[in-house]
Coordinates of C-alpha atoms in Angstrom, one line a residue:
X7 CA 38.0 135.4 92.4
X8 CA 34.9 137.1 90.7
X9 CA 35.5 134.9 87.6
X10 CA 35.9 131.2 90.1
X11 CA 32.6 132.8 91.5
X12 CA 31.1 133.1 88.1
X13 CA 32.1 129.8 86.6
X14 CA 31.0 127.9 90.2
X15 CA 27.3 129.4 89.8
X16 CA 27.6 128.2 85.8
X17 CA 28.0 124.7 86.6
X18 CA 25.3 125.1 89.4
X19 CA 22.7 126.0 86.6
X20 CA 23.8 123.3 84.4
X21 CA 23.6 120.9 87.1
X22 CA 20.2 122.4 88.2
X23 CA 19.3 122.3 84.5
X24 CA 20.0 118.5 84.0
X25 CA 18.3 117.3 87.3
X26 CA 15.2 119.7 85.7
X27 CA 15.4 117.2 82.8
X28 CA 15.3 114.4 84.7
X29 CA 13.0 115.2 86.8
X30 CA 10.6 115.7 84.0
X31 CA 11.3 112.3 82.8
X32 CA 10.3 110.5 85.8
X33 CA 7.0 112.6 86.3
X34 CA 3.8 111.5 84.8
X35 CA 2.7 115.7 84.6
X36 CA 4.5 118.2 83.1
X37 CA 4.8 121.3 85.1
X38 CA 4.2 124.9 83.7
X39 CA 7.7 125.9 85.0
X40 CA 10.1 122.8 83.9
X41 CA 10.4 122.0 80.4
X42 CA 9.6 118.5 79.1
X43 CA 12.2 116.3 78.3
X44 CA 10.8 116.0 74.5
X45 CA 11.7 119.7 73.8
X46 CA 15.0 119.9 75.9
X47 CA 15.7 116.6 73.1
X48 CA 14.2 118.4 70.2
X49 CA 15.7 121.7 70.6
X50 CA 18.2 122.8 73.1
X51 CA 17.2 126.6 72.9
X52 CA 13.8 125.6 72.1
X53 CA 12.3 126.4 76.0
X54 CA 9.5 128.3 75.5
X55 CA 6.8 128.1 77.5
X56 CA 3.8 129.9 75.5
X57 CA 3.9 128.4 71.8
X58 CA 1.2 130.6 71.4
X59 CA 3.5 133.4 71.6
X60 CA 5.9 133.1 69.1
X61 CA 8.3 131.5 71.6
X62 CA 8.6 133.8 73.4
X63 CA 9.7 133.5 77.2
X64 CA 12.1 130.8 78.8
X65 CA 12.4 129.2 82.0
X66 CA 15.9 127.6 80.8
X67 CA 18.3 128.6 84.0
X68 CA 21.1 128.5 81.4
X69 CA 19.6 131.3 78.9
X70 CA 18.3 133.0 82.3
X71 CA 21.8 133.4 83.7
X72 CA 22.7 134.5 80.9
X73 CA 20.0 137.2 80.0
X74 CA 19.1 138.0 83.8
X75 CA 22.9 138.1 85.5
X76 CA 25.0 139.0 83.0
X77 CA 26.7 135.4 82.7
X78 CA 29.2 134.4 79.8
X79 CA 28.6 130.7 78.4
X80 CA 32.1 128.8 77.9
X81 CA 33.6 129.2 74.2
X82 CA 32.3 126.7 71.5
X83 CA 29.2 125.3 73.7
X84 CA 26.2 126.9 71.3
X85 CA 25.2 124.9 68.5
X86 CA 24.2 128.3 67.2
X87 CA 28.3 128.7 66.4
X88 CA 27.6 126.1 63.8
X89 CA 24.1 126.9 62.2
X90 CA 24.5 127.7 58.6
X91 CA 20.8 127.5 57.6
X92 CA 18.8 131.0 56.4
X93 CA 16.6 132.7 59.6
X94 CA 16.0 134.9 62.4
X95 CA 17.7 135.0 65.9
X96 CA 15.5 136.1 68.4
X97 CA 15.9 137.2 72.2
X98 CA 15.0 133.7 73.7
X99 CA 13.0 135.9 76.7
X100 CA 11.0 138.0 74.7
X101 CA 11.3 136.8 71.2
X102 CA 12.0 139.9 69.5
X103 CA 14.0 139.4 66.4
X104 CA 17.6 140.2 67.1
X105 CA 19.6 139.4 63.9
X106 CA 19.1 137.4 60.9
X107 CA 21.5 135.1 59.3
X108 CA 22.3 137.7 56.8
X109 CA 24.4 139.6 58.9
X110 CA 26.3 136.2 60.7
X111 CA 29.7 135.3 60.2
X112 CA 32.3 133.0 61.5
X113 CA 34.5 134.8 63.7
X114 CA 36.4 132.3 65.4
X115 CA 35.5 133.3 68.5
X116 CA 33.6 130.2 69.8
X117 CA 30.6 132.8 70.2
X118 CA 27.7 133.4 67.8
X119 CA 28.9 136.1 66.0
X120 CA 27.0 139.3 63.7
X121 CA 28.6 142.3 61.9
X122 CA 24.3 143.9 61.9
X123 CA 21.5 143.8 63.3
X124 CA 18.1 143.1 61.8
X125 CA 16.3 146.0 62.4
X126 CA 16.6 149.5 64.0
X127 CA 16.2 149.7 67.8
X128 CA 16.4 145.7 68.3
X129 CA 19.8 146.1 70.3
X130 CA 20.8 148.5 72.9
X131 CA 24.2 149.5 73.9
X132 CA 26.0 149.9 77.0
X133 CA 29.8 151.1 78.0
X134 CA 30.7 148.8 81.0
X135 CA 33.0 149.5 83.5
X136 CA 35.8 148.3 81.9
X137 CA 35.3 149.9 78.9
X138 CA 34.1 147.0 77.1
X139 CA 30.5 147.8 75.3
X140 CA 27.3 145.0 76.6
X141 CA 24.6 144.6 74.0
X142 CA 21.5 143.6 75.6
X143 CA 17.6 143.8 73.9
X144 CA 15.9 146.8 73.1
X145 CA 12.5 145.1 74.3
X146 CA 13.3 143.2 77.5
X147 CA 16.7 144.4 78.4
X148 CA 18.0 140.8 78.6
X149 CA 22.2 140.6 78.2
X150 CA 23.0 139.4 74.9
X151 CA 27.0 140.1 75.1
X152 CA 29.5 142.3 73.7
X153 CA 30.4 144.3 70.9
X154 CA 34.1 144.3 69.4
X155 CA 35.2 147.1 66.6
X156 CA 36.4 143.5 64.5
X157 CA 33.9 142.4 62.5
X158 CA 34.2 141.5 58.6
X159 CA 35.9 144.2 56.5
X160 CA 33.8 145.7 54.4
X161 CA 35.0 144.8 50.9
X162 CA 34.4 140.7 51.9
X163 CA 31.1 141.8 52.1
X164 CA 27.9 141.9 49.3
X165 CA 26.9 145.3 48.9
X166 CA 23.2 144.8 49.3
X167 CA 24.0 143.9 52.7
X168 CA 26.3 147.2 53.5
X169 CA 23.1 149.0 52.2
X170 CA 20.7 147.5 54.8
X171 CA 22.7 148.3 57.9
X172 CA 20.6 150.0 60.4
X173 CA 21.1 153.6 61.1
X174 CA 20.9 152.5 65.3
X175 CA 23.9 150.3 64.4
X176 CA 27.0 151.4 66.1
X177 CA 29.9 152.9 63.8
X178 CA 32.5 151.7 65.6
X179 CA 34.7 149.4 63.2
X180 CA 38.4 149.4 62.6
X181 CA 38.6 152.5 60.0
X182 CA 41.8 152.6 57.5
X183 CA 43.1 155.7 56.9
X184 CA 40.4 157.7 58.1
X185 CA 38.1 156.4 55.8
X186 CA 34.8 154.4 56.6
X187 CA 33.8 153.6 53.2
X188 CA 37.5 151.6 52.3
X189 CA 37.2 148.1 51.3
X190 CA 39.5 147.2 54.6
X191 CA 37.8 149.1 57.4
X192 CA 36.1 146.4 59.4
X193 CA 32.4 146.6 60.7
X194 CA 31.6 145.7 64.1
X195 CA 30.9 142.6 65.6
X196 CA 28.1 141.2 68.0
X197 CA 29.5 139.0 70.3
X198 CA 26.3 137.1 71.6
X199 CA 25.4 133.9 73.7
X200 CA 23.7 131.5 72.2
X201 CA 21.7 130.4 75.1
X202 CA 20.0 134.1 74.6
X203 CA 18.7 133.5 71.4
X204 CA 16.6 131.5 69.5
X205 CA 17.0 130.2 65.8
X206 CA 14.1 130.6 64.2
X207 CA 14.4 128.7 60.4
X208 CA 13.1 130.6 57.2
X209 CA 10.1 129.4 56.0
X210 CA 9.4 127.6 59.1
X211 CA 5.6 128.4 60.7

């Protein structure tokens, strides 16, 4: 029942989020708390409404369902899941660099997925009720998602990368045989939704 509940309000935001577009299509002013329709074409988790800022902020009722109430976009909906190109994911609320495309990899999941983060004290971690851990931003405390102890294993991965995991990380990885350091004891992985971050390209001002 909680998840028909869940899904109904979902579908209400993406309704609400479309009509929002429309809307802004029709009017000759642009108001401070809709997006245009130029940047919902241009960028789909481009919604910032202070450019000035960095990006920061977003008045997107999909990435605020999301970061605000806790919500779970549907599997394979974030173009984020395909984005191969070298940058920075930020929280799309407060733009605070989450992870970098260093530490991404392709799960499978039909979920943005990283085995690091970029920096210390970027992600926080919390143990839910049902034992599942929620990663949510250090700065804003917006929900990011969840992290799962099967990430890559180790030995798939370049060792200049093992050496710049962050000590705030969580060690919580499949381990063979007792022993964190074997080529087949997985790292963790971020399970996050795309609608709460923003891509943010190398190289790109």
């Amino acid at each position: 029942m909680r998840a028909l509940a869940g899904l109904l309000l979902f579908c209400v935001a993406t309704i609400f989020s479309e009509c929002s577009a429309f809307a802004c299509r029709l009017s000759p002013r642009k108001s401070s708390l809709v997006l245009s329709a130029e940047q919902q074409e241009t960028n789909i988790n481009d919604d910032s409404t202070d450019k000035g800022d960095k990006g920061a902020g977003t008045w997107n009722p999909l990435s605020l369902a999301v970061l605000r109430l806790g919500f779970t976009e549907p599997a394979w909906t974030s173009p984020l899941n395909y984005q191969k190109a070298a940058g920075k994911y930020n929280c799309a609320s407060c733009g605070t660099a989450l992870f970098s495309s260093n530490g991404k990899f392709d799960s499978g999941s039909g979920w943005p997925s990283f085995w690091k983060t970029i920096s210390s004290d970027r992600v926080e971690l919390k143990k839910e009720w049902d034992g599942r851990i929620e990663c949510r931003c250090q700065t804003c405390k917006g929900h990011l998602g969840h992290v799962f102890p099967d990430g890559p294993t180790r030995g798939s991965l370049e060792a200049m990368e093992l050496a710049s995991v962050p000590e705030t990380d969580p060690k919580i990885g499949y381990k063979v045989q007792n022993n964190s350091d074997s080529s087949f004891s997985r790292m963790p992985r971020y399970c996050v939704n795309g609608l709460a971050l923003k891509f943010e390209k190398e190289g790109v001002l």
